[in-house]
Protein backbone atom coordinates (compact mmCIF):
# COMPACT_ATOMS: atom_id res chain seq x y z
CA UNK A 1 0.00 0.00 0.00
CA UNK A 2 1.45 3.37 -0.98
CA UNK A 3 2.20 5.91 1.72
CA UNK A 4 0.41 8.74 -0.11
CA UNK A 5 -2.82 6.74 -0.25
CA UNK A 6 -2.53 5.90 3.46
CA UNK A 7 -1.90 9.54 4.38
CA UNK A 8 -4.87 10.81 2.37
CA UNK A 9 -7.24 8.15 3.74
CA UNK A 10 -6.08 8.83 7.30
CA UNK A 11 -6.84 12.55 7.00
CA UNK A 12 -10.31 11.87 5.58
CA UNK A 13 -11.10 9.44 8.40
CA UNK A 14 -11.69 12.29 10.86
CA UNK A 15 -14.15 13.94 8.48
CA UNK A 16 -16.07 10.67 8.17
CA UNK A 17 -16.30 10.50 11.95
CA UNK A 18 -17.84 13.94 12.28
CA UNK A 19 -20.09 14.14 9.23
CA UNK A 20 -22.29 11.31 7.94
CA UNK A 21 -23.26 13.28 4.81
CA UNK A 22 -19.59 13.72 3.94
CA UNK A 23 -19.05 9.99 4.43
CA UNK A 24 -21.99 9.11 2.15
CA UNK A 25 -20.69 11.46 -0.56
CA UNK A 26 -17.20 9.97 -0.31
CA UNK A 27 -18.50 6.40 -0.58
CA UNK A 28 -20.62 7.41 -3.58
CA UNK A 29 -17.48 8.82 -5.19
CA UNK A 30 -15.71 5.49 -4.69
CA UNK A 31 -18.64 3.61 -6.25
CA UNK A 32 -18.69 5.84 -9.35
CA UNK A 33 -14.98 6.11 -10.11
CA UNK A 34 -13.78 5.20 -13.63
CA UNK A 35 -12.05 2.06 -12.29
CA UNK A 36 -14.81 1.09 -9.83
CA UNK A 37 -16.20 -1.63 -12.11
CA UNK A 38 -12.74 -3.12 -12.63
CA UNK A 39 -12.07 -3.06 -8.89
CA UNK A 40 -15.36 -4.81 -8.18
CA UNK A 41 -14.92 -7.47 -10.87
CA UNK A 42 -11.38 -8.08 -9.62
CA UNK A 43 -12.66 -8.75 -6.10
CA UNK A 44 -11.68 -5.60 -4.21
CA UNK A 45 -13.57 -5.43 -0.91
CA UNK A 46 -15.56 -2.26 -0.26
CA UNK A 47 -17.55 -2.62 2.95
CA UNK A 48 -20.91 -1.12 3.90
CA UNK A 49 -21.63 0.20 7.41
CA UNK A 50 -25.37 -0.35 6.92
CA UNK A 51 -25.06 -4.06 6.06
CA UNK A 52 -27.23 -3.60 2.95
CA UNK A 53 -25.12 -5.56 0.49
CA UNK A 54 -24.94 -8.98 2.09
CA UNK A 55 -26.23 -8.64 5.61
CA UNK A 56 -23.75 -7.98 8.40
CA UNK A 57 -21.06 -10.02 6.62
CA UNK A 58 -20.33 -7.07 4.33
CA UNK A 59 -19.40 -4.84 7.28
CA UNK A 60 -15.89 -4.58 8.70
CA UNK A 61 -15.44 -7.52 11.07
CA UNK A 62 -14.67 -5.33 14.07
CA UNK A 63 -18.21 -3.94 13.72
CA UNK A 64 -20.07 -7.12 12.78
CA UNK A 65 -22.90 -6.32 15.21
CA UNK A 66 -25.04 -3.19 15.43
CA UNK A 67 -26.13 -3.70 19.07
CA UNK A 68 -23.64 -1.16 20.43
CA UNK A 69 -25.19 1.51 18.22
CA UNK A 70 -28.40 1.20 20.23
CA UNK A 71 -26.81 2.02 23.61
CA UNK A 72 -28.29 5.31 24.87
CA UNK A 73 -25.79 8.12 25.12
CA UNK A 74 -22.88 6.48 23.31
CA UNK A 75 -24.58 4.73 20.38
CA UNK A 76 -24.00 7.68 18.06
CA UNK A 77 -20.27 7.62 18.90
CA UNK A 78 -20.06 3.92 18.08
CA UNK A 79 -21.74 4.55 14.73
CA UNK A 80 -19.42 7.48 14.01
CA UNK A 81 -16.44 5.30 14.90
CA UNK A 82 -17.54 2.58 12.50
CA UNK A 83 -18.13 5.18 9.80
CA UNK A 84 -14.60 6.53 10.25
CA UNK A 85 -13.03 3.05 10.31
CA UNK A 86 -14.90 1.69 7.30
CA UNK A 87 -14.46 4.91 5.34
CA UNK A 88 -10.72 4.96 5.98
CA UNK A 89 -10.29 1.37 4.76
CA UNK A 90 -12.61 1.80 1.77
CA UNK A 91 -10.73 4.88 0.58
CA UNK A 92 -7.35 3.25 1.24
CA UNK A 93 -8.30 0.12 -0.72
CA UNK A 94 -9.86 2.04 -3.60
CA UNK A 95 -7.08 4.64 -3.88
CA UNK A 96 -4.38 1.96 -3.74
CA UNK A 97 -6.09 -0.17 -6.38
CA UNK A 98 -6.59 2.83 -8.70
CA UNK A 99 -2.99 4.03 -8.34
CA UNK A 100 -1.38 0.65 -9.07
CA UNK A 101 -3.91 -0.30 -11.77
CA UNK A 102 -3.15 2.90 -13.66
CA UNK A 103 0.58 2.08 -13.46
CA UNK A 104 -0.09 -1.36 -14.92
CA UNK A 105 -2.27 0.03 -17.70
CA UNK A 106 0.36 2.64 -18.57
CA UNK A 107 2.85 -0.22 -18.82
CA UNK A 108 0.67 -2.09 -21.30
CA UNK A 109 -0.97 -4.59 -18.92
CA UNK A 110 -4.57 -4.43 -20.12
CA UNK A 111 -7.33 -5.75 -17.80
CA UNK A 112 -9.07 -7.58 -20.65
CA UNK A 113 -5.90 -9.47 -21.56
CA UNK A 114 -4.54 -9.94 -18.03
CA UNK A 115 -7.47 -10.21 -15.59
CA UNK A 116 -5.41 -12.33 -13.17
CA UNK A 117 -3.02 -9.42 -12.58
CA UNK A 118 -5.86 -7.20 -11.39
CA UNK A 119 -7.44 -10.00 -9.38
CA UNK A 120 -4.08 -10.55 -7.65
CA UNK A 121 -3.81 -6.81 -7.03
CA UNK A 122 -7.26 -6.66 -5.43
CA UNK A 123 -6.51 -9.77 -3.38
CA UNK A 124 -3.22 -8.40 -2.03
CA UNK A 125 -4.82 -5.07 -1.10
CA UNK A 126 -7.60 -6.97 0.68
CA UNK A 127 -5.07 -9.09 2.58
CA UNK A 128 -2.85 -6.13 3.44
CA UNK A 129 -5.87 -4.31 4.91
CA UNK A 130 -7.22 -7.27 6.88
CA UNK A 131 -9.88 -8.65 4.49
CA UNK A 132 -8.53 -12.02 3.38
CA UNK A 133 -11.05 -14.12 1.49
CA UNK A 134 -12.08 -17.68 2.30
CA UNK A 135 -11.87 -19.86 -0.81
CA UNK A 136 -14.13 -22.60 0.54
CA UNK A 137 -17.86 -22.07 0.03
CA UNK A 138 -18.47 -23.57 3.47
CA UNK A 139 -16.31 -20.92 5.14
CA UNK A 140 -17.73 -18.10 3.02
CA UNK A 141 -21.29 -18.98 3.95
CA UNK A 142 -20.38 -19.25 7.64
CA UNK A 143 -18.49 -15.96 8.05
CA UNK A 144 -21.10 -14.49 10.37
CA UNK A 145 -20.88 -17.53 12.65
CA UNK A 146 -17.07 -17.57 12.49
CA UNK A 147 -16.95 -13.93 13.56
CA UNK A 148 -19.15 -14.76 16.55
CA UNK A 149 -16.72 -17.49 17.66
CA UNK A 150 -13.37 -15.99 16.60
CA UNK A 151 -12.59 -12.28 16.61
CA UNK A 152 -12.21 -11.12 13.00
CA UNK A 153 -11.38 -14.45 11.23
CA UNK A 154 -10.62 -12.72 7.91
CA UNK A 155 -8.16 -10.42 9.69
CA UNK A 156 -6.50 -13.42 11.34
CA UNK A 157 -6.24 -15.22 8.02
CA UNK A 158 -4.77 -12.13 6.35
CA UNK A 159 -2.00 -11.95 8.96
CA UNK A 160 -1.13 -15.61 8.39
CA UNK A 161 -1.06 -15.06 4.62
CA UNK A 162 1.28 -12.08 4.94
CA UNK A 163 3.90 -14.46 6.38
CA UNK A 164 3.18 -17.35 4.01
CA UNK A 165 5.57 -17.69 1.02
CA UNK A 166 3.00 -19.84 -0.79
CA UNK A 167 0.59 -16.92 -0.81
CA UNK A 168 3.12 -14.68 -2.57
CA UNK A 169 3.86 -17.41 -5.10
CA UNK A 170 0.15 -17.55 -5.96
CA UNK A 171 0.07 -13.87 -7.03
CA UNK A 172 0.59 -12.70 -10.60
CA UNK A 173 4.28 -11.75 -11.18
CA UNK A 174 3.85 -7.92 -11.23
CA UNK A 175 1.81 -8.00 -8.02
CA UNK A 176 4.13 -10.53 -6.40
CA UNK A 177 7.06 -8.16 -6.85
CA UNK A 178 5.15 -5.30 -5.24
CA UNK A 179 3.82 -7.51 -2.42
CA UNK A 180 7.25 -8.90 -1.50
CA UNK A 181 8.72 -5.39 -1.52
CA UNK A 182 5.92 -4.16 0.77
CA UNK A 183 6.41 -7.09 3.15
CA UNK A 184 10.17 -6.53 3.35
CA UNK A 185 9.62 -2.87 4.18
CA UNK A 186 7.15 -3.84 6.89
CA UNK A 187 9.50 -6.46 8.30
CA UNK A 188 12.41 -4.00 8.22
CA UNK A 189 10.49 -1.36 10.15
CA UNK A 190 9.32 -3.94 12.69
CA UNK A 191 12.83 -5.32 13.18
CA UNK A 192 14.19 -1.79 13.60
CA UNK A 193 11.64 -0.93 16.28
CA UNK A 194 12.31 -4.17 18.15
CA UNK A 195 16.08 -3.64 17.96
CA UNK A 196 15.85 -0.09 19.27
CA UNK A 197 13.50 -1.10 22.08
CA UNK A 198 15.83 -3.92 23.16
CA UNK A 199 18.54 -1.31 23.80
CA UNK A 200 16.35 0.44 26.38
CA UNK A 201 17.42 -0.80 29.84
CA UNK A 202 13.93 -1.10 31.33
CA UNK A 203 12.26 -2.70 28.30
CA UNK A 204 11.29 -6.35 27.95
CA UNK A 205 11.24 -7.38 24.28
CA UNK A 206 10.12 -10.78 23.00
CA UNK A 207 12.38 -11.69 20.08
CA UNK A 208 11.50 -15.38 19.75
CA UNK A 209 9.30 -15.76 16.63
CA UNK A 210 7.85 -18.97 18.08
CA UNK A 211 6.28 -17.05 20.96
CA UNK A 212 2.73 -15.70 20.83
CA UNK A 213 4.21 -12.49 22.29
CA UNK A 214 6.73 -12.13 19.45
CA UNK A 215 7.44 -8.46 18.88
CA UNK A 216 5.82 -7.41 22.16
CA UNK A 217 7.56 -4.53 23.95
CA UNK A 218 6.89 -3.99 27.65
CA UNK A 219 8.28 -1.11 29.67
CA UNK A 220 7.62 -1.24 33.40
CA UNK A 221 4.09 -2.38 34.23
Tab-separated table of C-alpha atoms in Angstrom:
chain	number	residue	atom	x	y	z
A	1	UNK	CA	0.000	0.000	0.000
A	2	UNK	CA	1.448	3.368	-0.981
A	3	UNK	CA	2.204	5.910	1.725
A	4	UNK	CA	0.414	8.738	-0.113
A	5	UNK	CA	-2.818	6.742	-0.248
A	6	UNK	CA	-2.529	5.905	3.458
A	7	UNK	CA	-1.899	9.539	4.380
A	8	UNK	CA	-4.873	10.811	2.373
A	9	UNK	CA	-7.241	8.148	3.743
A	10	UNK	CA	-6.079	8.825	7.300
A	11	UNK	CA	-6.839	12.550	6.997
A	12	UNK	CA	-10.305	11.868	5.575
A	13	UNK	CA	-11.097	9.442	8.402
A	14	UNK	CA	-11.686	12.285	10.860
A	15	UNK	CA	-14.154	13.943	8.483
A	16	UNK	CA	-16.075	10.672	8.166
A	17	UNK	CA	-16.303	10.503	11.953
A	18	UNK	CA	-17.840	13.939	12.281
A	19	UNK	CA	-20.092	14.138	9.230
A	20	UNK	CA	-22.292	11.314	7.944
A	21	UNK	CA	-23.260	13.279	4.811
A	22	UNK	CA	-19.588	13.723	3.941
A	23	UNK	CA	-19.051	9.995	4.432
A	24	UNK	CA	-21.992	9.110	2.149
A	25	UNK	CA	-20.694	11.461	-0.559
A	26	UNK	CA	-17.204	9.966	-0.315
A	27	UNK	CA	-18.503	6.399	-0.576
A	28	UNK	CA	-20.618	7.408	-3.579
A	29	UNK	CA	-17.482	8.821	-5.189
A	30	UNK	CA	-15.709	5.486	-4.687
A	31	UNK	CA	-18.641	3.615	-6.249
A	32	UNK	CA	-18.691	5.843	-9.349
A	33	UNK	CA	-14.979	6.113	-10.108
A	34	UNK	CA	-13.782	5.202	-13.626
A	35	UNK	CA	-12.049	2.062	-12.287
A	36	UNK	CA	-14.807	1.085	-9.831
A	37	UNK	CA	-16.199	-1.626	-12.112
A	38	UNK	CA	-12.736	-3.118	-12.632
A	39	UNK	CA	-12.069	-3.059	-8.893
A	40	UNK	CA	-15.363	-4.811	-8.181
A	41	UNK	CA	-14.921	-7.474	-10.868
A	42	UNK	CA	-11.377	-8.081	-9.620
A	43	UNK	CA	-12.662	-8.752	-6.099
A	44	UNK	CA	-11.676	-5.600	-4.208
A	45	UNK	CA	-13.570	-5.429	-0.915
A	46	UNK	CA	-15.560	-2.259	-0.259
A	47	UNK	CA	-17.555	-2.619	2.948
A	48	UNK	CA	-20.907	-1.118	3.903
A	49	UNK	CA	-21.630	0.198	7.407
A	50	UNK	CA	-25.369	-0.352	6.917
A	51	UNK	CA	-25.062	-4.064	6.059
A	52	UNK	CA	-27.225	-3.604	2.954
A	53	UNK	CA	-25.120	-5.556	0.488
A	54	UNK	CA	-24.938	-8.984	2.090
A	55	UNK	CA	-26.233	-8.644	5.611
A	56	UNK	CA	-23.747	-7.980	8.398
A	57	UNK	CA	-21.062	-10.017	6.623
A	58	UNK	CA	-20.330	-7.073	4.334
A	59	UNK	CA	-19.400	-4.845	7.279
A	60	UNK	CA	-15.892	-4.584	8.700
A	61	UNK	CA	-15.442	-7.520	11.067
A	62	UNK	CA	-14.668	-5.333	14.075
A	63	UNK	CA	-18.215	-3.936	13.718
A	64	UNK	CA	-20.068	-7.123	12.782
A	65	UNK	CA	-22.903	-6.320	15.210
A	66	UNK	CA	-25.043	-3.189	15.433
A	67	UNK	CA	-26.127	-3.705	19.067
A	68	UNK	CA	-23.642	-1.164	20.431
A	69	UNK	CA	-25.187	1.512	18.215
A	70	UNK	CA	-28.402	1.197	20.226
A	71	UNK	CA	-26.809	2.018	23.611
A	72	UNK	CA	-28.293	5.305	24.873
A	73	UNK	CA	-25.794	8.122	25.118
A	74	UNK	CA	-22.883	6.476	23.312
A	75	UNK	CA	-24.580	4.730	20.382
A	76	UNK	CA	-24.000	7.675	18.064
A	77	UNK	CA	-20.273	7.622	18.901
A	78	UNK	CA	-20.062	3.917	18.076
A	79	UNK	CA	-21.744	4.554	14.733
A	80	UNK	CA	-19.416	7.477	14.009
A	81	UNK	CA	-16.436	5.295	14.905
A	82	UNK	CA	-17.536	2.576	12.495
A	83	UNK	CA	-18.130	5.178	9.803
A	84	UNK	CA	-14.597	6.525	10.252
A	85	UNK	CA	-13.028	3.049	10.315
A	86	UNK	CA	-14.901	1.688	7.298
A	87	UNK	CA	-14.457	4.911	5.340
A	88	UNK	CA	-10.716	4.957	5.977
A	89	UNK	CA	-10.293	1.371	4.765
A	90	UNK	CA	-12.614	1.796	1.774
A	91	UNK	CA	-10.725	4.882	0.585
A	92	UNK	CA	-7.351	3.246	1.240
A	93	UNK	CA	-8.298	0.124	-0.717
A	94	UNK	CA	-9.858	2.038	-3.596
A	95	UNK	CA	-7.083	4.643	-3.880
A	96	UNK	CA	-4.376	1.958	-3.736
A	97	UNK	CA	-6.094	-0.167	-6.382
A	98	UNK	CA	-6.591	2.830	-8.697
A	99	UNK	CA	-2.991	4.030	-8.339
A	100	UNK	CA	-1.380	0.654	-9.074
A	101	UNK	CA	-3.915	-0.303	-11.767
A	102	UNK	CA	-3.145	2.903	-13.660
A	103	UNK	CA	0.580	2.079	-13.462
A	104	UNK	CA	-0.086	-1.361	-14.918
A	105	UNK	CA	-2.267	0.034	-17.704
A	106	UNK	CA	0.357	2.639	-18.571
A	107	UNK	CA	2.851	-0.219	-18.817
A	108	UNK	CA	0.671	-2.093	-21.295
A	109	UNK	CA	-0.966	-4.591	-18.919
A	110	UNK	CA	-4.572	-4.428	-20.116
A	111	UNK	CA	-7.333	-5.747	-17.803
A	112	UNK	CA	-9.073	-7.584	-20.647
A	113	UNK	CA	-5.904	-9.474	-21.559
A	114	UNK	CA	-4.544	-9.939	-18.026
A	115	UNK	CA	-7.474	-10.206	-15.585
A	116	UNK	CA	-5.408	-12.329	-13.171
A	117	UNK	CA	-3.021	-9.417	-12.583
A	118	UNK	CA	-5.865	-7.198	-11.389
A	119	UNK	CA	-7.441	-10.004	-9.380
A	120	UNK	CA	-4.083	-10.545	-7.652
A	121	UNK	CA	-3.810	-6.813	-7.026
A	122	UNK	CA	-7.257	-6.664	-5.428
A	123	UNK	CA	-6.508	-9.775	-3.380
A	124	UNK	CA	-3.225	-8.402	-2.033
A	125	UNK	CA	-4.816	-5.067	-1.103
A	126	UNK	CA	-7.598	-6.968	0.680
A	127	UNK	CA	-5.074	-9.092	2.578
A	128	UNK	CA	-2.854	-6.128	3.439
A	129	UNK	CA	-5.869	-4.306	4.907
A	130	UNK	CA	-7.223	-7.270	6.879
A	131	UNK	CA	-9.881	-8.652	4.486
A	132	UNK	CA	-8.526	-12.017	3.381
A	133	UNK	CA	-11.050	-14.125	1.493
A	134	UNK	CA	-12.082	-17.677	2.299
A	135	UNK	CA	-11.872	-19.859	-0.806
A	136	UNK	CA	-14.134	-22.597	0.535
A	137	UNK	CA	-17.865	-22.070	0.032
A	138	UNK	CA	-18.465	-23.570	3.466
A	139	UNK	CA	-16.309	-20.919	5.142
A	140	UNK	CA	-17.726	-18.098	3.016
A	141	UNK	CA	-21.294	-18.983	3.946
A	142	UNK	CA	-20.382	-19.248	7.639
A	143	UNK	CA	-18.494	-15.961	8.053
A	144	UNK	CA	-21.099	-14.486	10.374
A	145	UNK	CA	-20.878	-17.528	12.649
A	146	UNK	CA	-17.071	-17.566	12.486
A	147	UNK	CA	-16.949	-13.931	13.561
A	148	UNK	CA	-19.150	-14.765	16.549
A	149	UNK	CA	-16.716	-17.490	17.664
A	150	UNK	CA	-13.375	-15.988	16.600
A	151	UNK	CA	-12.587	-12.280	16.609
A	152	UNK	CA	-12.206	-11.123	12.998
A	153	UNK	CA	-11.384	-14.446	11.233
A	154	UNK	CA	-10.615	-12.718	7.914
A	155	UNK	CA	-8.158	-10.423	9.687
A	156	UNK	CA	-6.505	-13.423	11.339
A	157	UNK	CA	-6.236	-15.223	8.016
A	158	UNK	CA	-4.765	-12.131	6.354
A	159	UNK	CA	-1.996	-11.947	8.964
A	160	UNK	CA	-1.128	-15.606	8.386
A	161	UNK	CA	-1.065	-15.062	4.623
A	162	UNK	CA	1.278	-12.083	4.938
A	163	UNK	CA	3.903	-14.458	6.385
A	164	UNK	CA	3.177	-17.351	4.007
A	165	UNK	CA	5.573	-17.688	1.017
A	166	UNK	CA	3.003	-19.843	-0.786
A	167	UNK	CA	0.593	-16.916	-0.809
A	168	UNK	CA	3.124	-14.680	-2.567
A	169	UNK	CA	3.863	-17.413	-5.096
A	170	UNK	CA	0.150	-17.546	-5.959
A	171	UNK	CA	0.075	-13.874	-7.030
A	172	UNK	CA	0.588	-12.700	-10.602
A	173	UNK	CA	4.278	-11.750	-11.183
A	174	UNK	CA	3.847	-7.920	-11.231
A	175	UNK	CA	1.806	-7.998	-8.021
A	176	UNK	CA	4.129	-10.532	-6.404
A	177	UNK	CA	7.062	-8.159	-6.851
A	178	UNK	CA	5.145	-5.298	-5.236
A	179	UNK	CA	3.818	-7.509	-2.422
A	180	UNK	CA	7.248	-8.896	-1.503
A	181	UNK	CA	8.718	-5.394	-1.523
A	182	UNK	CA	5.922	-4.165	0.767
A	183	UNK	CA	6.406	-7.088	3.149
A	184	UNK	CA	10.168	-6.531	3.350
A	185	UNK	CA	9.621	-2.873	4.176
A	186	UNK	CA	7.149	-3.837	6.892
A	187	UNK	CA	9.499	-6.465	8.297
A	188	UNK	CA	12.406	-4.002	8.222
A	189	UNK	CA	10.490	-1.364	10.148
A	190	UNK	CA	9.323	-3.942	12.689
A	191	UNK	CA	12.831	-5.319	13.178
A	192	UNK	CA	14.188	-1.793	13.595
A	193	UNK	CA	11.643	-0.927	16.283
A	194	UNK	CA	12.309	-4.174	18.154
A	195	UNK	CA	16.080	-3.645	17.965
A	196	UNK	CA	15.850	-0.088	19.272
A	197	UNK	CA	13.505	-1.105	22.078
A	198	UNK	CA	15.828	-3.917	23.158
A	199	UNK	CA	18.541	-1.307	23.803
A	200	UNK	CA	16.354	0.436	26.376
A	201	UNK	CA	17.419	-0.795	29.844
A	202	UNK	CA	13.931	-1.104	31.332
A	203	UNK	CA	12.264	-2.695	28.302
A	204	UNK	CA	11.294	-6.350	27.954
A	205	UNK	CA	11.243	-7.379	24.285
A	206	UNK	CA	10.121	-10.784	23.003
A	207	UNK	CA	12.384	-11.692	20.075
A	208	UNK	CA	11.496	-15.378	19.751
A	209	UNK	CA	9.298	-15.758	16.628
A	210	UNK	CA	7.847	-18.975	18.084
A	211	UNK	CA	6.283	-17.050	20.958
A	212	UNK	CA	2.726	-15.704	20.828
A	213	UNK	CA	4.214	-12.494	22.289
A	214	UNK	CA	6.731	-12.125	19.453
A	215	UNK	CA	7.440	-8.457	18.876
A	216	UNK	CA	5.820	-7.406	22.159
A	217	UNK	CA	7.561	-4.533	23.947
A	218	UNK	CA	6.888	-3.989	27.651
A	219	UNK	CA	8.275	-1.109	29.669
A	220	UNK	CA	7.619	-1.237	33.399
A	221	UNK	CA	4.093	-2.383	34.229
